[in-house]
Coordinates of C-alpha atoms (C1' of nucleotides) in Angstrom, one line a residue:
Chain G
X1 CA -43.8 14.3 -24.3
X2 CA -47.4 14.8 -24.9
X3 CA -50.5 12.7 -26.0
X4 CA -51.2 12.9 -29.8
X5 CA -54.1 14.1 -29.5
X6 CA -56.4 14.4 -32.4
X7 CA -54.5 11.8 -34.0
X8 CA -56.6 8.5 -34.7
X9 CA -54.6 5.7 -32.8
X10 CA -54.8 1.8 -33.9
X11 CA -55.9 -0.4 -30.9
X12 CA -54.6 -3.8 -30.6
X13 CA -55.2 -6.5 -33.0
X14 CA -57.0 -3.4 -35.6
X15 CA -54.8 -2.1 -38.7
X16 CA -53.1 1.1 -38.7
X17 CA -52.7 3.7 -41.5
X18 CA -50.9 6.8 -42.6
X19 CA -50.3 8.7 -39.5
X20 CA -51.7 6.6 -37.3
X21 CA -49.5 4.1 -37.8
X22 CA -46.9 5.8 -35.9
X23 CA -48.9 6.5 -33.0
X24 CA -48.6 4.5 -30.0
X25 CA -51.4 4.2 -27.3
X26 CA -52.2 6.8 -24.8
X27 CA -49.5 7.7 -22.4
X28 CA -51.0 6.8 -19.0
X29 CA -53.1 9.6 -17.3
X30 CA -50.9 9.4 -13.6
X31 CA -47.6 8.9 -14.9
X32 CA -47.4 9.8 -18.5
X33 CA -45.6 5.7 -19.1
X34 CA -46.0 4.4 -22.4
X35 CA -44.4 1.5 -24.0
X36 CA -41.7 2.3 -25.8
X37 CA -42.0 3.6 -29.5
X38 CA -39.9 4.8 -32.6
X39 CA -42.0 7.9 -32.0
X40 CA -43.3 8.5 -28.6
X41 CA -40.9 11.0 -28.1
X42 CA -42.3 13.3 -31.0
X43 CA -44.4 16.2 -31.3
X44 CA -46.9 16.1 -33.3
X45 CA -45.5 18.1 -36.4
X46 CA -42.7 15.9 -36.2
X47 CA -45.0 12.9 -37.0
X48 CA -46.7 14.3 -39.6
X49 CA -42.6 14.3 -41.3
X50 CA -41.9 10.9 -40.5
X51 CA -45.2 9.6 -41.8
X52 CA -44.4 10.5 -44.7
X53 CA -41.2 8.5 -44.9
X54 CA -42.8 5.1 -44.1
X55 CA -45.1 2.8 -45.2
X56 CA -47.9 0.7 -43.5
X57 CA -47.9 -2.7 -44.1
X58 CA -50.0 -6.1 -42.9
X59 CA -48.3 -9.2 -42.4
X60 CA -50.5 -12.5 -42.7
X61 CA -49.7 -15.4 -39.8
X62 CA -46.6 -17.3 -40.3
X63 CA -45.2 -14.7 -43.0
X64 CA -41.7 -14.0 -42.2
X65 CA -40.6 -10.1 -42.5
X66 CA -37.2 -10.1 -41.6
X67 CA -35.0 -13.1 -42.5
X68 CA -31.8 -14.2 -40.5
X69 CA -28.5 -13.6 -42.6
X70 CA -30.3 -12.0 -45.1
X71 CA -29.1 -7.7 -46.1
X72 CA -31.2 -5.9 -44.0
X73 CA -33.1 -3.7 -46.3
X74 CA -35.8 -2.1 -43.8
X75 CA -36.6 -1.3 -40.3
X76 CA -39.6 -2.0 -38.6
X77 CA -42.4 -0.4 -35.7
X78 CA -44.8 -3.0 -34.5
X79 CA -48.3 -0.9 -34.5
X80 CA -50.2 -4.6 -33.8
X81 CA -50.9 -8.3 -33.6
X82 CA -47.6 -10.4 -32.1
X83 CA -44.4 -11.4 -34.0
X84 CA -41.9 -14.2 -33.2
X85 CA -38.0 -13.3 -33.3
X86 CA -36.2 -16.4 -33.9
X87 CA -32.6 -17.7 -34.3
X88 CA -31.9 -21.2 -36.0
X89 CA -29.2 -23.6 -35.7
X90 CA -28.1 -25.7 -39.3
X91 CA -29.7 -28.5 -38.1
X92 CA -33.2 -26.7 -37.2
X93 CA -33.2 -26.1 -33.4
X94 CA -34.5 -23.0 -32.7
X95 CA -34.3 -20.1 -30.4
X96 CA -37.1 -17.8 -29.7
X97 CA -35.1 -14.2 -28.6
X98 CA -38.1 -12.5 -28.1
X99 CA -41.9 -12.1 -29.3
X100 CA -42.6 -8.6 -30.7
X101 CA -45.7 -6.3 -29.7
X102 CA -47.1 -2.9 -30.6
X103 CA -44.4 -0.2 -30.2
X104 CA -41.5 -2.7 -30.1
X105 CA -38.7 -1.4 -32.9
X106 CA -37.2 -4.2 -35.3
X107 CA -34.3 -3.8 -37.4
X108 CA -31.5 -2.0 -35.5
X109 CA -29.2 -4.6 -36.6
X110 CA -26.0 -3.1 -37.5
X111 CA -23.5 -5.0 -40.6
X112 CA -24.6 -7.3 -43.5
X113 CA -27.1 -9.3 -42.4
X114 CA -29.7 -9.2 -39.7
X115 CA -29.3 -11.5 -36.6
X116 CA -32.5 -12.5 -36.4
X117 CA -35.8 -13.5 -38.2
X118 CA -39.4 -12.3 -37.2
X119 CA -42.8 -13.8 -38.4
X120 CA -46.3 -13.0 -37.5
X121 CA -47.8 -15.3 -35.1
X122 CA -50.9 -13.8 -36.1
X123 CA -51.9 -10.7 -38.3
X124 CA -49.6 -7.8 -37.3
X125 CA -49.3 -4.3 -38.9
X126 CA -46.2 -2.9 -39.0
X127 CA -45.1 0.4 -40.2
X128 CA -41.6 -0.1 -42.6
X129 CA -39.1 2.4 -43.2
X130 CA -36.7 1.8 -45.9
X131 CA -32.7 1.3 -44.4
X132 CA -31.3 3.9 -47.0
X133 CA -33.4 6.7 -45.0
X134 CA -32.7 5.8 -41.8
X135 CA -29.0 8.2 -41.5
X136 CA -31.5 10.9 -42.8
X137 CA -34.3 10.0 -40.6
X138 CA -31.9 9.8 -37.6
X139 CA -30.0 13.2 -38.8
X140 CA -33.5 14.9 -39.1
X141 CA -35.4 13.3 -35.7
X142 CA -33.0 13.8 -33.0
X143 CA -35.5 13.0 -30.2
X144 CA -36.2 9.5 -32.3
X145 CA -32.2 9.1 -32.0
X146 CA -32.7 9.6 -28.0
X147 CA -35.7 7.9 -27.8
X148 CA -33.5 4.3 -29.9
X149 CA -31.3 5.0 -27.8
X150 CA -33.3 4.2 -24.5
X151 CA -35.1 1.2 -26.8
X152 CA -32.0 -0.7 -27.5
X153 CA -31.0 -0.2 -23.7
X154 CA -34.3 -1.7 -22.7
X155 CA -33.7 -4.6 -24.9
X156 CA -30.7 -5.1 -23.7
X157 CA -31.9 -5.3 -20.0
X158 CA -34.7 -7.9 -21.4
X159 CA -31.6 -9.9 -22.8
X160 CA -29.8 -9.8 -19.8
X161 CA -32.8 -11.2 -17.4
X162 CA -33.2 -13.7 -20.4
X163 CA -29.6 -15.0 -20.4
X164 CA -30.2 -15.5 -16.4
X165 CA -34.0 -17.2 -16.9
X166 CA -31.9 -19.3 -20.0
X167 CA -28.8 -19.7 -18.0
X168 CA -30.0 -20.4 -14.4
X169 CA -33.7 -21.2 -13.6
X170 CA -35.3 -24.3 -13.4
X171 CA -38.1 -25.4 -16.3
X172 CA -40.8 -24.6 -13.1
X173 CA -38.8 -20.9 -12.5
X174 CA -38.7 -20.2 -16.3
X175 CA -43.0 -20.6 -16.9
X176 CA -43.4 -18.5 -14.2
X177 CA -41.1 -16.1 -15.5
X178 CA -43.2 -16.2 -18.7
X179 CA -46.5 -15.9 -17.6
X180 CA -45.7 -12.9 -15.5
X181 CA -43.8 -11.5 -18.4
X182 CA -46.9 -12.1 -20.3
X183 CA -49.5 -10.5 -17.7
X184 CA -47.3 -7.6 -18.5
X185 CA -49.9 -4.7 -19.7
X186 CA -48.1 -2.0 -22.2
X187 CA -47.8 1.0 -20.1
X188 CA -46.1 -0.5 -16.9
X189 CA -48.0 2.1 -14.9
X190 CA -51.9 -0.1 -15.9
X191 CA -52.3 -2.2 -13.4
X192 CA -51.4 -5.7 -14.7
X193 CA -54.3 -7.9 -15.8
X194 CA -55.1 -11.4 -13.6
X195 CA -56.3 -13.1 -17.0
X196 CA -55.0 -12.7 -20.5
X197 CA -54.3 -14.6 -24.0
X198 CA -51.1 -16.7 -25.0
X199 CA -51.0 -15.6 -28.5
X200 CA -48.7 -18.3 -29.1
X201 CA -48.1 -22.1 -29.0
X202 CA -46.5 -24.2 -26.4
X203 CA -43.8 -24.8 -29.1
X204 CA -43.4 -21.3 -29.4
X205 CA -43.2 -20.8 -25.5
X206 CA -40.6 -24.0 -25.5
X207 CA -38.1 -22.4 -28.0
X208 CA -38.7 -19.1 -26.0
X209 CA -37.8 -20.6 -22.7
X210 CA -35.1 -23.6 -24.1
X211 CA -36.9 -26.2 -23.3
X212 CA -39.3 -29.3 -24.5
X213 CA -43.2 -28.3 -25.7
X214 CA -43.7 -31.3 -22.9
X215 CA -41.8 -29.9 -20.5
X216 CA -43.9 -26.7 -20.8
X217 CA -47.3 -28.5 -21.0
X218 CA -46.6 -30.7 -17.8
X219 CA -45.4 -27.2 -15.7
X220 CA -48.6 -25.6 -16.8
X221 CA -50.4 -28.6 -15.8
X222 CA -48.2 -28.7 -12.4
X223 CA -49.0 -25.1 -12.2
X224 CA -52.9 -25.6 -12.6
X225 CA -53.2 -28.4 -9.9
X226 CA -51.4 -26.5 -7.5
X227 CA -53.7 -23.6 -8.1
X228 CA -50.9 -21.1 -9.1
X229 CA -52.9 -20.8 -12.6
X230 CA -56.4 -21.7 -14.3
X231 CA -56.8 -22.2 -17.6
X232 CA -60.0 -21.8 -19.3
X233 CA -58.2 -23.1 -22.4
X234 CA -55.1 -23.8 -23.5
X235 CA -54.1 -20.2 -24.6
X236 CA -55.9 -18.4 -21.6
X237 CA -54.2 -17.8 -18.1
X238 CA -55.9 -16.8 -15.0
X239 CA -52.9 -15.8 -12.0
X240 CA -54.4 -17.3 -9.3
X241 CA -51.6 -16.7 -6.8
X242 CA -49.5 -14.1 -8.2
X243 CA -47.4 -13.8 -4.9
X244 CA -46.2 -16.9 -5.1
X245 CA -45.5 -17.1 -8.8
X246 CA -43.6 -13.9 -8.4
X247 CA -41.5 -15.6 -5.6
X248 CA -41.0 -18.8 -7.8
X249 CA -39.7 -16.7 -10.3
X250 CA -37.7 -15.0 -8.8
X251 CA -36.0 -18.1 -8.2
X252 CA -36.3 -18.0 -4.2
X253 CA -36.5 -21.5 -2.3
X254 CA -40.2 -22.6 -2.8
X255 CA -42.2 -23.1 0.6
X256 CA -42.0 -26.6 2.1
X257 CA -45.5 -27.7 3.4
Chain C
X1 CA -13.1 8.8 -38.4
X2 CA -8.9 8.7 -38.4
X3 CA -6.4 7.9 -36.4
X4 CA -6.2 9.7 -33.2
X5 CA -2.5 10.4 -34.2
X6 CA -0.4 12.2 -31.8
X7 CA -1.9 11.0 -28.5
X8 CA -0.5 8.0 -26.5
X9 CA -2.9 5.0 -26.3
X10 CA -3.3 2.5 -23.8
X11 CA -1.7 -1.0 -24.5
X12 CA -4.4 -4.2 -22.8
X13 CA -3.1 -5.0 -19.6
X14 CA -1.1 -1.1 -18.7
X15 CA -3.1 2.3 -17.5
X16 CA -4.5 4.9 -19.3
X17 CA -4.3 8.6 -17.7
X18 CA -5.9 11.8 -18.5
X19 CA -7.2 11.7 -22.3
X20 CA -5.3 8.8 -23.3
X21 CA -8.3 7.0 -21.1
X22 CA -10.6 8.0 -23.9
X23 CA -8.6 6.1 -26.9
X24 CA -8.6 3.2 -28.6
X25 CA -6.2 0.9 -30.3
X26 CA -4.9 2.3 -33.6
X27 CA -7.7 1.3 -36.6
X28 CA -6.7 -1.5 -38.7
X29 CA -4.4 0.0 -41.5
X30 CA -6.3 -2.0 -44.3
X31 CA -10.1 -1.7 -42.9
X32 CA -10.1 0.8 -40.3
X33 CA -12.2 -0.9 -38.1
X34 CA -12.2 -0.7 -34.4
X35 CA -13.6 -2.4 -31.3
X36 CA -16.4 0.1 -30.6
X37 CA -15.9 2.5 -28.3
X38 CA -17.2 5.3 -26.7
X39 CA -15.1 7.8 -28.8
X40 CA -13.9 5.7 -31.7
X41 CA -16.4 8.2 -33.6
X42 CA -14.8 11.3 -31.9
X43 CA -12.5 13.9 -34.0
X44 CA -9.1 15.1 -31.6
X45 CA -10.9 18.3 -30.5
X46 CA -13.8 16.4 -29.1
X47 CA -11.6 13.9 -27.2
X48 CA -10.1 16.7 -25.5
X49 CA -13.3 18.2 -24.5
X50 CA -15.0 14.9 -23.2
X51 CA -11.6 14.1 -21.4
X52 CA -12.7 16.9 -19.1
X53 CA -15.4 15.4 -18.1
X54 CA -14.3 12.6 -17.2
X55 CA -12.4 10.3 -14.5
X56 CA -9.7 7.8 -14.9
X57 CA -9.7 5.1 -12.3
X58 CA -7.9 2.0 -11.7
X59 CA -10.6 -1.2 -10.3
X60 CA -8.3 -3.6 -8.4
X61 CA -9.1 -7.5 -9.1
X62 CA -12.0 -8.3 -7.1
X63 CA -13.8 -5.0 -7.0
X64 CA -17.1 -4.8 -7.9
X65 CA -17.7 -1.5 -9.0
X66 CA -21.0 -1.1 -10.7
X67 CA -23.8 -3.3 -8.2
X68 CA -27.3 -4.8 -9.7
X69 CA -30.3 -3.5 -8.4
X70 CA -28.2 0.2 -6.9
X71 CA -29.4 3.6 -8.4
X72 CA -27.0 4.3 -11.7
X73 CA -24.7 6.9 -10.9
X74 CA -21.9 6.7 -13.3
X75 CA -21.0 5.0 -16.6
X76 CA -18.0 3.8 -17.8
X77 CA -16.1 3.3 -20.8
X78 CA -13.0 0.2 -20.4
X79 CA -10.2 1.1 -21.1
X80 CA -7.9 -1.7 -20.1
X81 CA -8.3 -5.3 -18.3
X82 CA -11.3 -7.9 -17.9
X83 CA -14.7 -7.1 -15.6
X84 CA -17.3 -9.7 -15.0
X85 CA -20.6 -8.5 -16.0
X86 CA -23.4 -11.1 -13.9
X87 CA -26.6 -11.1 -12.5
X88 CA -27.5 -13.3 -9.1
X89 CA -30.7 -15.3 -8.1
X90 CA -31.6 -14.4 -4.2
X91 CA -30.2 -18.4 -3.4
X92 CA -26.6 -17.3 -5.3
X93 CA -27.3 -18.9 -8.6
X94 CA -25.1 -16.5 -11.0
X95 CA -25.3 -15.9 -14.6
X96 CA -22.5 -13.9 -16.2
X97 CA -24.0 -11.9 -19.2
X98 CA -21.0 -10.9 -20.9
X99 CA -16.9 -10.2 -20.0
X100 CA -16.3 -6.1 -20.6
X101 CA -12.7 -5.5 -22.2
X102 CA -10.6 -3.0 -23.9
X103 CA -13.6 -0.3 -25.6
X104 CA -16.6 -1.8 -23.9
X105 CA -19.0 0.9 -22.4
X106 CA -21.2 -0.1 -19.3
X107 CA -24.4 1.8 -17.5
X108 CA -26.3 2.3 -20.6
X109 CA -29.2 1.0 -18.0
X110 CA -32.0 3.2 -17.9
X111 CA -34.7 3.6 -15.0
X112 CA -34.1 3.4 -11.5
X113 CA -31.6 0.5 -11.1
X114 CA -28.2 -1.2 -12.5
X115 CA -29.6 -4.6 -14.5
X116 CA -26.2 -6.0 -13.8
X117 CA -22.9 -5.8 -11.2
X118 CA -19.9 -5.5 -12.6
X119 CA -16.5 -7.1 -11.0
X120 CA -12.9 -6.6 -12.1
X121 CA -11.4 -10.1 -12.9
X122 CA -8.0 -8.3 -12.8
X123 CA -6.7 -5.2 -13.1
X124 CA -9.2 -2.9 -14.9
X125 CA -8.8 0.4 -16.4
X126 CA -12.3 2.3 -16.4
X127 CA -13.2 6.2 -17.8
X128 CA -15.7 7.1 -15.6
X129 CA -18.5 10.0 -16.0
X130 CA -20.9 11.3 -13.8
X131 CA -24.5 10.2 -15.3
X132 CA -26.2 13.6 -14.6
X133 CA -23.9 14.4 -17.3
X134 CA -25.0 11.7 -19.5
X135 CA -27.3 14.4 -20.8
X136 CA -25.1 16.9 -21.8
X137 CA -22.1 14.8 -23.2
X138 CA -24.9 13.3 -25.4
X139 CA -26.9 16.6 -26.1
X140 CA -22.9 18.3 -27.2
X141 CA -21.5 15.0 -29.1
X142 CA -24.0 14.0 -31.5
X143 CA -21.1 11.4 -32.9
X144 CA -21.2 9.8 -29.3
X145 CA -24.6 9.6 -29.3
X146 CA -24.5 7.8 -32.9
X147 CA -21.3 5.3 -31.8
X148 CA -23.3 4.4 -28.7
X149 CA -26.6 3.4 -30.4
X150 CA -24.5 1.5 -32.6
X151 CA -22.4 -0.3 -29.4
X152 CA -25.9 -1.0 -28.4
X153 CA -27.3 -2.9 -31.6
X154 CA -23.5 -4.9 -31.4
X155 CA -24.4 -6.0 -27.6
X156 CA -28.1 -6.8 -28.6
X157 CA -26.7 -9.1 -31.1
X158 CA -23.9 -10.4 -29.2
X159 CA -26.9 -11.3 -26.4
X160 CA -29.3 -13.0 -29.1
X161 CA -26.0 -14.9 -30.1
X162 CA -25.5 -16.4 -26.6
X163 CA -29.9 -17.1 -26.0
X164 CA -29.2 -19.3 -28.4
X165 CA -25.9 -20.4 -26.8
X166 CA -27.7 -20.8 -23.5
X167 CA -31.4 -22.1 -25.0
X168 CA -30.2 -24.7 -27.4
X169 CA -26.7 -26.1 -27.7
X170 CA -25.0 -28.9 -26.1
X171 CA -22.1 -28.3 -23.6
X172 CA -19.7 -29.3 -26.4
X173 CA -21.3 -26.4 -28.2
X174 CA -21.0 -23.9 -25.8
X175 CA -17.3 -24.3 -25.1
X176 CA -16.4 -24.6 -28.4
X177 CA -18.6 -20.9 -29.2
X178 CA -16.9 -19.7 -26.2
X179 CA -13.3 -20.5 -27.0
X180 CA -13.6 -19.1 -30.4
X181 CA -15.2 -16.1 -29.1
X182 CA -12.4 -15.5 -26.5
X183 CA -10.1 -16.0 -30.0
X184 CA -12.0 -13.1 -31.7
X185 CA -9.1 -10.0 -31.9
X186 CA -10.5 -6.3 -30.6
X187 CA -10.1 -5.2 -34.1
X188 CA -12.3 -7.5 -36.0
X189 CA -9.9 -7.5 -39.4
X190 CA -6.4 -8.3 -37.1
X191 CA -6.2 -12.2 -37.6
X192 CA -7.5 -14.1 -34.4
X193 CA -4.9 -15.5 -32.7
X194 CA -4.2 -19.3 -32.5
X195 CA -3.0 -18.9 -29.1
X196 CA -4.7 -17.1 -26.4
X197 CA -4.9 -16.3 -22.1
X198 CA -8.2 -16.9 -20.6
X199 CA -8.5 -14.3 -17.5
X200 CA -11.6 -15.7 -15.9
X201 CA -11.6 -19.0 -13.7
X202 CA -13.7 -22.5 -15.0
X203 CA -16.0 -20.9 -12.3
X204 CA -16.3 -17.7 -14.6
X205 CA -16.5 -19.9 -17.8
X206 CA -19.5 -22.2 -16.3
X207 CA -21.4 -19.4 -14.9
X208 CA -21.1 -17.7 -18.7
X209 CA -22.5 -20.7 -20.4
X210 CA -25.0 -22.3 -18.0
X211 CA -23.4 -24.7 -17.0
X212 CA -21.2 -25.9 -14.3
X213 CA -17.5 -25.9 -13.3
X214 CA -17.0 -29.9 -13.4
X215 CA -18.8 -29.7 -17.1
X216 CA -16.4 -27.0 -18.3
X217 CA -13.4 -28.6 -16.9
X218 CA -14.4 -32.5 -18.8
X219 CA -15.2 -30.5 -22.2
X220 CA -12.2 -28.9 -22.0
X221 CA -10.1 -32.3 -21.3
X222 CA -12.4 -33.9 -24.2
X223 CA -11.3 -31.0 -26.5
X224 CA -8.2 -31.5 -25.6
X225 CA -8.0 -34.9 -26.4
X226 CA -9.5 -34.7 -29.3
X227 CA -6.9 -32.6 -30.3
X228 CA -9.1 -29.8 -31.3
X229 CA -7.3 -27.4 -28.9
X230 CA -4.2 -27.6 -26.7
X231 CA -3.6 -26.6 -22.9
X232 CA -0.3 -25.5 -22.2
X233 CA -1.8 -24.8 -18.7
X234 CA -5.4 -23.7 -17.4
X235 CA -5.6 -20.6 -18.5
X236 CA -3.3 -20.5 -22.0
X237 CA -5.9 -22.4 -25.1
X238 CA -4.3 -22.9 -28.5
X239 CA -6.7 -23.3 -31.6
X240 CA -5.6 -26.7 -32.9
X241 CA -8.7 -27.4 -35.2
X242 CA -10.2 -24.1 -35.7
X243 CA -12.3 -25.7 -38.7
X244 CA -13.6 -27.9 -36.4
X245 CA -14.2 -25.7 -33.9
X246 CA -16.6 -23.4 -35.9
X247 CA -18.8 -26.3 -36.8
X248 CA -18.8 -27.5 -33.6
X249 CA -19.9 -23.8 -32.4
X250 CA -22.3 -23.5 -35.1
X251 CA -24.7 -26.5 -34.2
X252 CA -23.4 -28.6 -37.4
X253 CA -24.0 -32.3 -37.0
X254 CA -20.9 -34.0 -35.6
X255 CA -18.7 -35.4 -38.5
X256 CA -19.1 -39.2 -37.8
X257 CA -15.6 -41.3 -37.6
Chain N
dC1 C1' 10.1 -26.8 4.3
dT2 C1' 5.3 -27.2 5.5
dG3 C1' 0.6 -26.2 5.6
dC4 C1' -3.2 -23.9 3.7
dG5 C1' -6.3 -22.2 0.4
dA6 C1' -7.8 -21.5 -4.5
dC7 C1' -8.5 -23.6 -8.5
dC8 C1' -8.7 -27.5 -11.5
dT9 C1' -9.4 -32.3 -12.7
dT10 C1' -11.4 -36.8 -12.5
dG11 C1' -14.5 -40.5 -10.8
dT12 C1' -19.3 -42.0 -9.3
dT13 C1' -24.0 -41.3 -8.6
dT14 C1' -28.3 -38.9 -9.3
dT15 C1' -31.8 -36.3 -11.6
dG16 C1' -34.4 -32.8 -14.2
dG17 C1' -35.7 -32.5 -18.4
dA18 C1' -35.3 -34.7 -23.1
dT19 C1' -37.0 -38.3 -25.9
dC20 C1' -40.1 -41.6 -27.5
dA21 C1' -44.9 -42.9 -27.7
dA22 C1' -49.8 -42.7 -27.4
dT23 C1' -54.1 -40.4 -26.8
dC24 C1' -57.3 -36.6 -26.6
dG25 C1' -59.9 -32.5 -28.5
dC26 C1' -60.7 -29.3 -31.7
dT27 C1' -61.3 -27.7 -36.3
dT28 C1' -61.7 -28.3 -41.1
dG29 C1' -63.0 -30.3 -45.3
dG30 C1' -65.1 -33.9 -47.9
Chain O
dC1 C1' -71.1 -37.8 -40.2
dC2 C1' -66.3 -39.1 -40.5
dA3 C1' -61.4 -38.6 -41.6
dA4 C1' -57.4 -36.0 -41.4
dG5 C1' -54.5 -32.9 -39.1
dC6 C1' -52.8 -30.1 -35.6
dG7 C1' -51.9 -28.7 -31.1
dA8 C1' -51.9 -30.1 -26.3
dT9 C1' -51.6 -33.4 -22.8
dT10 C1' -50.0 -37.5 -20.4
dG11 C1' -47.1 -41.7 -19.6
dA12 C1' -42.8 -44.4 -19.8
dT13 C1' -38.0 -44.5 -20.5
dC14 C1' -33.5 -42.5 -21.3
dC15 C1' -29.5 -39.6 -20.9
dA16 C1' -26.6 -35.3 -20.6
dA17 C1' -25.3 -32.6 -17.3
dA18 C1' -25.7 -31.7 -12.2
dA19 C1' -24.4 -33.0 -7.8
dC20 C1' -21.5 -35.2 -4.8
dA21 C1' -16.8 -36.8 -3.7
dA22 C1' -11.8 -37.2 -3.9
dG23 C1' -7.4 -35.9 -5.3
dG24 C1' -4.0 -33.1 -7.6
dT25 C1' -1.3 -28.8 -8.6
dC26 C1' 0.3 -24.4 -7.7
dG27 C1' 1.5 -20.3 -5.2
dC28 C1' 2.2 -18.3 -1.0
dA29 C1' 2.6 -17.2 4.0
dG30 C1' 4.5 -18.6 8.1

DNA sequence: CTGCGACCTTGTTTTGGATCAATCGCTTGG
DNA sequence: CCAAGCGATTGATCCAAAACAAGGTCGCAG
């Protein structure tokens, strides 16, 4: 595992072509960490091959890519911009599994019809490999075999701590779950930034976390007076005290005063 | 993939020795489907060989014998019985993620720690390998490797399936997804059964879908009296309105009377 | 047989978050 | 400039499920 070098590589919210749309941002200088990828686990010639197989494409905000129950024909590598994965219920209640970032793989879905749907939440570029290739492309890549491997077992460790935040926190436990989540930088090994942009709604966040947009908006206001959080606007968060959102979180017994 | 012909196979509920640990039930005669498995994709020879590596152990009720948050040193492969899969909050709040049966492999975790503990609800059968093996048994059974990215997109499903579950549906909902799945055979083209046991307590049940044991308990009774299922005792549920059921699982809008 | 402990059920009260209902700020388009 | 529309916030009320509280049933050890 190696940086790529000479390779142009797409920063975030910038389109990615050809080659470059494989590529992933630079592994870390200290510990070599970087988020996970289809192809972060191949050399450079390798890319080059599997270039070749896919295509670069630009979603538009609100355009869905992947449908629920539909034959899944493709799958996907976020190279930028955010994407919502959703499930619905018949009568329109929604889940939110998951919001999809650069390097995050789409489209593993085994069977007839993918679980899930996915729609920009603003402009994202993903690079699209057609279903039919992927036995080849697995057969040909065995590091990107490996390396799917340890993506789905991430994912599944996401779903797990999701299922506990769904399951078991309280509304106040579950935003500062989020927000943490979201001050998240790619490569876990950057040091995680104290102020950062919601690229979503608070309905968004609310189907996310399984509960009321007002539920949200009064536990970011809660969250703000207690000085916990600022927010400059409605989509930006400052982590004023990031000890004790950590602990509130975590779902220990909040301080009495 | 065929039958594993000659070699004795473990029945749900009796122990599996030597390479009988590594098999499966018989495929379905008209669709040759099996519960995934860690060697369902595994020619005769190969069984054989990854036998070797492995250990067979018997979990009495109780144990716990993978811990969250402990170093990974094994992973395991069910052969027979029920373990509790869970993750706690530091105050004791639990959320089971999912019931491992007959087939289901556990430890997929990457990094430095176990996402989840796993408890034997009774007797359980595991195949146990060393994890600095991991490497190897993947690196000289490419068909493992393939079955277990494929058990890894079913789980990733399967944990969308219950966000939703746990994010948006009623209590009525939940049981009613819950008894269903409990109906769901190992082979997915055997027929469910209309009557099944349940081996985990209303404590297990409430802790599985977010809720609590007094809820579980008063669904139940209303389901029963509703006549959508029958309970000969606690633990034995009979499917009385399976029709029902399903739209009652799947979010449809209450039939009004 | 009796007493104990686990587990389950049922009744009552409480409450966290949902629902219903305005209002406020932006942005956009006329 | 104003109207329309959308997202966010805030307030008032409601309700599904939690929490609290008894009992009941069963299996088992003494």
């Amino acid at each position: 595992m190696r940086p790529i070098s000479p390779a142009p590589r797409p920063q975030l919210g910038t389109p990615a072509t050809g080659m470059a749309a494989l590529a992933v941002p630079d592994p870390c200088a200290h510990c070599d960490a970087r988020p996970v990828s289809v192809c972060s686990a191949l050399e450079e010639k390798d890319l080059h091959r599997l270039a070749a197989l896919a295509e670069v494409l630009e979603v538009a905000p609100g355009k869905t890519f992947i449908a629920e129950g539909e034959k899944p024909e493709h799958f996907f590598n976020v190279t930028g911009g955010t994407a919502r994965l959703y499930k619905l219920l018949p009568d329109g209640r929604r889940q939110i599994t998951g919001f999809a970032r650069q390097g995050h793989f789409l489209g593993l879905a085994v069977g007839e019809a993918n679980a899930f749907s996915a729609e920009a939440l603003e402009k994202v570029w993903v690079c699209r490999f057609s279903r039919t290739r992927l036995r080849q492309v697995l057969d040909d890549f065995p590091a990107f075999e490996r390396r799917l491997l340890g993506t789905a077992a991430n994912e599944l460790v996401a779903a797990q701590e999701q299922m506990l935040l769904l399951g078991r926190k309280t509304a106040r436990e579950r935003v500062a779950s989020f927000l943490l989540a979201q001050a998240r930088p790619l490569r876990p090994c950057d040091a995680p930034p104290g102020r950062f942009h919601l690229p979503m709604t608070r309905t968004d966040i609310a189907d996310y976390l399984g509960l009321t947009i007002e539920t949200v908006s009064r536990t970011m206001t809660r969250l703000k007076t207690e000085k916990l959080i600022a927010l400059p606007s409605p989509a930006e968060v400052v982590l004023l005290d990031r000890a004790r959102l950590e602990s509130l979180a975590g779902g220990f017994e909040e301080e009495r005063f």
